Amino acid sequence: DSGVTQTPKHLITATGQRVTLRCSPRSGDLSVYWYQQSLDQGLQFLIQYYNGEERAKGNILERFSAQQFPDLHSELNLSSLELGDSALYFCASSTGPWETQYFGPGTRLLVL
Amino acid sequence: GESVGLHLPTLSVQEGDNSIINCAYSNSASDYFIWYKQESGKGPQFIIDIRSNMDKRQGQRVTVLLNKTVKHLSLQIAATQPGDSAVYFCAENGGYDNRDDKIIFGKGTRLHILP
C-alpha cells in the first residue's frame, strides 16, 4: 500500500459525459501527479500540482482539467468523453518536485 | 488483471536465475533515475533510484547500474522469483534544466518468469 488513494476504482460512462476522478496523496506529500495509461501508449504524464499550484503540464487534452485543493487532495476532470479516453488513470504523490513518486491503485475508466 | 501494454518487449527468465532489464534514457541532462515495477492490475511501485553522481546502487535483491556515457540504465534482479513477474519501467527526471519539471517514463519491459 503506497498511501495514495484514488476513487472510484472503476467508472463506466458514455461518450460526451463528464467525470471526476479523485486522489488523496500520502500524508505530508505536497506534489500530486496525474498519468494516463492505455494499452498502446504506456504511462503518459498529464499534469502536476505542488502545494495547490500547477507545476507542470504534459500531454493533457483541453477537455481535461485538474486542481489541487488546500487539503492537498486533487481532482482530475474529464469532459466530452470519447471512446479513446478509456484508460487507467493514476495519481502519484511525492514530497516535492524531483522526489520519488508513489502511485495510487488507479481508476479504470471505460467510455462506451 | 489487465495487461499493461500489448506490445512491450518481454524478457523471459528461469526462476532462480538473475534478470537484467535494460533502459536507454533520452536526456543527457537527467540526473535522477528511478525503476518502477507494475504488477497486473496495480499502480507502478517504486523499486530503487539512483542519482547521476553514482554508477551503482544496491537494494534488496536489486541493483541499478548507470552508465552516463552511453545513457544507459539497467536493473538487475537476483534469484528471480515468481513474484517478480511484472512490467518494469525506468524513469528519468530530465535534469534541472527541464522546465517542465516532470519525470519521464520509458515504455516498459515485461518480465516473465519461467517455472
Short mmCIF file of C-alpha atoms in Angstrom, two decimals:
data_model
loop_
_atom_site.label_atom_id
_atom_site.label_comp_id
_atom_site.label_asym_id
_atom_site.label_seq_id
_atom_site.Cartn_x
_atom_site.Cartn_y
_atom_site.Cartn_z
CA ASP A 1 0.00 0.00 0.00
CA SER A 2 1.61 3.23 -1.20
CA GLY A 3 -0.53 5.51 0.95
CA VAL A 4 -2.04 7.19 -2.11
CA THR A 5 -5.77 6.63 -2.51
CA GLN A 6 -7.89 7.04 -5.59
CA THR A 7 -11.62 6.90 -6.11
CA PRO A 8 -13.51 5.45 -7.78
CA LYS A 9 -11.73 2.23 -8.71
CA HIS A 10 -13.90 1.70 -11.76
CA LEU A 11 -16.01 4.07 -13.81
CA ILE A 12 -18.21 3.27 -16.78
CA THR A 13 -19.78 6.11 -18.67
CA ALA A 14 -20.95 7.16 -22.11
CA THR A 15 -19.40 9.34 -24.77
CA GLY A 16 -19.99 13.04 -24.25
CA GLN A 17 -20.23 12.71 -20.49
CA ARG A 18 -18.08 14.28 -17.79
CA VAL A 19 -16.41 12.50 -14.87
CA THR A 20 -14.29 13.48 -11.89
CA LEU A 21 -11.51 11.34 -10.52
CA ARG A 22 -10.23 11.93 -7.02
CA CYS A 23 -6.84 11.45 -5.43
CA SER A 24 -5.60 11.77 -1.87
CA PRO A 25 -1.81 11.94 -1.62
CA ARG A 26 0.35 10.34 1.02
CA SER A 27 0.40 12.20 4.29
CA GLY A 28 2.95 15.00 4.06
CA ASP A 29 3.31 14.92 0.27
CA LEU A 30 2.83 18.26 -1.42
CA SER A 31 3.13 17.20 -5.05
CA VAL A 32 0.43 15.36 -6.95
CA TYR A 33 0.78 13.98 -10.45
CA TRP A 34 -1.78 12.56 -12.86
CA TYR A 35 -0.98 9.95 -15.50
CA GLN A 36 -2.97 8.19 -18.18
CA GLN A 37 -2.10 4.61 -19.08
CA SER A 38 -3.60 2.96 -22.11
CA LEU A 39 -2.63 -0.33 -23.71
CA ASP A 40 -0.69 1.16 -26.58
CA GLN A 41 0.63 4.38 -25.02
CA GLY A 42 2.24 3.38 -21.77
CA LEU A 43 2.33 5.88 -18.93
CA GLN A 44 1.60 9.38 -20.17
CA PHE A 45 2.18 12.29 -17.81
CA LEU A 46 -0.79 14.64 -17.73
CA ILE A 47 -0.25 17.31 -15.10
CA GLN A 48 1.48 18.06 -11.80
CA TYR A 49 0.49 20.20 -8.83
CA TYR A 50 2.64 21.35 -5.98
CA ASN A 51 1.05 22.74 -2.84
CA GLY A 52 -2.06 23.81 -4.69
CA GLU A 53 -0.45 25.30 -7.75
CA GLU A 54 0.02 23.85 -11.20
CA ARG A 55 3.67 22.99 -11.67
CA ALA A 56 3.95 21.19 -14.98
CA LYS A 57 1.79 20.11 -17.87
CA GLY A 58 2.26 17.11 -20.07
CA ASN A 59 0.06 15.61 -22.74
CA ILE A 60 -3.19 16.80 -21.23
CA LEU A 61 -6.09 17.49 -23.54
CA GLU A 62 -8.03 20.73 -23.30
CA ARG A 63 -11.10 18.65 -22.41
CA PHE A 64 -9.27 17.60 -19.24
CA SER A 65 -8.57 19.77 -16.24
CA ALA A 66 -7.34 19.27 -12.72
CA GLN A 67 -6.90 21.08 -9.46
CA GLN A 68 -5.32 20.57 -6.08
CA PHE A 69 -7.26 21.74 -3.06
CA PRO A 70 -5.99 23.34 0.18
CA ASP A 71 -6.12 19.96 1.91
CA LEU A 72 -3.83 18.72 -0.93
CA HIS A 73 -6.23 16.24 -2.44
CA SER A 74 -6.60 16.53 -6.18
CA GLU A 75 -9.31 16.01 -8.75
CA LEU A 76 -8.99 15.27 -12.44
CA ASN A 77 -11.97 16.32 -14.52
CA LEU A 78 -12.56 14.68 -17.88
CA SER A 79 -15.26 16.15 -20.09
CA SER A 80 -16.80 15.49 -23.51
CA LEU A 81 -15.53 11.96 -23.13
CA GLU A 82 -14.56 9.96 -26.19
CA LEU A 83 -14.05 6.25 -26.66
CA GLY A 84 -10.30 6.82 -26.78
CA ASP A 85 -10.31 8.23 -23.28
CA SER A 86 -10.85 4.73 -21.92
CA ALA A 87 -7.73 4.01 -19.89
CA LEU A 88 -6.27 3.65 -16.44
CA TYR A 89 -5.74 6.96 -14.70
CA PHE A 90 -3.12 7.02 -12.00
CA CYS A 91 -2.38 9.59 -9.39
CA ALA A 92 1.02 9.76 -7.73
CA SER A 93 2.38 11.91 -4.96
CA SER A 94 5.80 12.93 -3.71
CA THR A 95 7.22 15.15 -1.02
CA GLY A 96 8.21 17.65 -3.67
CA PRO A 97 9.30 18.03 -7.27
CA TRP A 98 12.05 15.67 -8.34
CA GLU A 99 11.38 13.30 -5.47
CA THR A 100 10.25 9.70 -5.76
CA GLN A 101 6.63 9.36 -6.79
CA TYR A 102 4.33 6.90 -5.06
CA PHE A 103 1.41 5.73 -7.13
CA GLY A 104 -2.18 5.06 -6.21
CA PRO A 105 -4.08 1.97 -7.38
CA GLY A 106 -5.62 3.81 -10.31
CA THR A 107 -9.09 4.44 -11.68
CA ARG A 108 -10.17 2.36 -14.64
CA LEU A 109 -12.35 4.43 -16.95
CA LEU A 110 -14.41 2.79 -19.64
CA VAL A 111 -16.22 5.03 -22.10
CA LEU A 112 -18.94 3.28 -24.09
CA GLY B 1 -5.97 -8.37 -14.07
CA GLU B 2 -5.45 -6.47 -17.26
CA SER B 3 -2.23 -6.45 -19.23
CA VAL B 4 -0.22 -3.26 -19.37
CA GLY B 5 0.73 -2.65 -22.95
CA LEU B 6 0.29 -5.39 -25.51
CA HIS B 7 3.45 -4.64 -27.43
CA LEU B 8 6.06 -4.36 -24.72
CA PRO B 9 9.39 -6.10 -25.09
CA THR B 10 9.40 -9.23 -22.97
CA LEU B 11 12.21 -10.82 -21.03
CA SER B 12 11.71 -14.45 -20.06
CA VAL B 13 13.86 -15.74 -17.22
CA GLN B 14 14.05 -19.05 -15.44
CA GLU B 15 13.03 -18.93 -11.79
CA GLY B 16 16.13 -18.65 -9.66
CA ASP B 17 18.24 -17.04 -12.38
CA ASN B 18 19.29 -13.40 -12.40
CA SER B 19 17.36 -10.91 -14.55
CA ILE B 20 18.79 -7.87 -16.25
CA ILE B 21 16.42 -5.28 -17.62
CA ASN B 22 17.89 -2.52 -19.74
CA CYS B 23 16.81 1.02 -20.45
CA ALA B 24 18.20 3.70 -22.70
CA TYR B 25 17.30 7.15 -21.46
CA SER B 26 16.92 10.17 -23.65
CA ASN B 27 18.14 13.29 -21.89
CA SER B 28 21.81 13.71 -21.11
CA ALA B 29 20.84 16.37 -18.56
CA SER B 30 18.88 13.85 -16.47
CA ASP B 31 20.45 13.41 -13.06
CA TYR B 32 17.91 11.28 -11.25
CA PHE B 33 16.67 7.87 -12.37
CA ILE B 34 14.09 5.52 -10.97
CA TRP B 35 12.92 1.99 -11.60
CA TYR B 36 9.27 1.13 -11.10
CA LYS B 37 7.54 -2.23 -11.08
CA GLN B 38 3.94 -2.59 -12.17
CA GLU B 39 2.08 -5.79 -11.46
CA SER B 40 -1.07 -6.63 -13.30
CA GLY B 41 -3.99 -4.55 -12.06
CA LYS B 42 -1.88 -2.34 -9.82
CA GLY B 43 -0.18 1.03 -9.93
CA PRO B 44 3.57 1.38 -10.50
CA GLN B 45 5.62 0.68 -7.40
CA PHE B 46 8.96 2.31 -6.61
CA ILE B 47 11.85 -0.19 -6.60
CA ILE B 48 15.09 1.74 -6.49
CA ASP B 49 16.55 5.03 -7.60
CA ILE B 50 19.98 6.41 -8.41
CA ARG B 51 21.44 9.86 -8.84
CA SER B 52 23.92 10.74 -11.53
CA ASN B 53 26.83 11.09 -9.11
CA MET B 54 26.69 7.30 -8.66
CA ASP B 55 27.13 4.47 -11.13
CA LYS B 56 25.78 1.67 -8.97
CA ARG B 57 23.30 1.30 -6.19
CA GLN B 58 22.13 -1.84 -4.44
CA GLY B 59 18.91 -2.68 -2.73
CA GLN B 60 17.40 -5.89 -1.53
CA ARG B 61 17.95 -8.36 -4.42
CA VAL B 62 18.09 -5.45 -6.87
CA THR B 63 20.96 -3.44 -8.28
CA VAL B 64 20.76 -0.45 -10.57
CA LEU B 65 23.66 0.42 -12.83
CA LEU B 66 24.03 3.77 -14.54
CA ASN B 67 26.30 4.44 -17.50
CA LYS B 68 26.08 8.12 -18.29
CA THR B 69 28.50 7.88 -21.19
CA VAL B 70 26.06 5.87 -23.25
CA LYS B 71 22.90 7.00 -21.41
CA HIS B 72 22.07 3.51 -20.25
CA LEU B 73 20.40 2.25 -17.13
CA SER B 74 19.96 -1.34 -16.05
CA LEU B 75 18.10 -3.14 -13.31
CA GLN B 76 19.47 -6.42 -12.06
CA ILE B 77 17.25 -8.73 -10.05
CA ALA B 78 18.99 -11.55 -8.25
CA ALA B 79 17.46 -15.02 -7.89
CA THR B 80 14.30 -14.11 -9.76
CA GLN B 81 11.08 -15.26 -8.13
CA PRO B 82 7.54 -15.71 -9.50
CA GLY B 83 6.52 -12.55 -7.66
CA ASP B 84 8.93 -10.58 -9.82
CA SER B 85 6.65 -11.06 -12.83
CA ALA B 86 5.59 -7.55 -13.80
CA VAL B 87 6.25 -4.71 -16.19
CA TYR B 88 9.32 -2.68 -15.25
CA PHE B 89 9.63 1.00 -16.15
CA CYS B 90 12.67 3.18 -15.99
CA ALA B 91 12.16 6.90 -15.48
CA GLU B 92 14.36 9.96 -15.67
CA ASN B 93 13.88 13.50 -14.41
CA GLY B 94 15.21 15.37 -17.42
CA GLY B 95 17.66 17.35 -15.32
CA TYR B 96 17.20 20.66 -13.59
CA ASP B 97 17.18 22.35 -16.97
CA ASN B 98 13.90 20.62 -17.61
CA ARG B 99 11.46 23.45 -17.19
CA ASP B 100 8.59 21.05 -17.37
CA ASP B 101 9.71 19.63 -14.05
CA LYS B 102 8.41 16.12 -14.58
CA ILE B 103 9.51 12.53 -14.53
CA ILE B 104 9.71 10.92 -17.97
CA PHE B 105 8.82 7.24 -18.14
CA GLY B 106 10.20 4.71 -20.57
CA LYS B 107 7.99 2.28 -22.46
CA GLY B 108 8.46 -0.62 -20.06
CA THR B 109 9.71 -4.21 -20.24
CA ARG B 110 7.62 -7.19 -19.28
CA LEU B 111 9.44 -9.73 -17.12
CA HIS B 112 8.10 -13.26 -17.46
CA ILE B 113 9.29 -15.92 -15.03
CA LEU B 114 9.55 -19.47 -16.31
CA PRO B 115 8.91 -22.25 -13.79
#
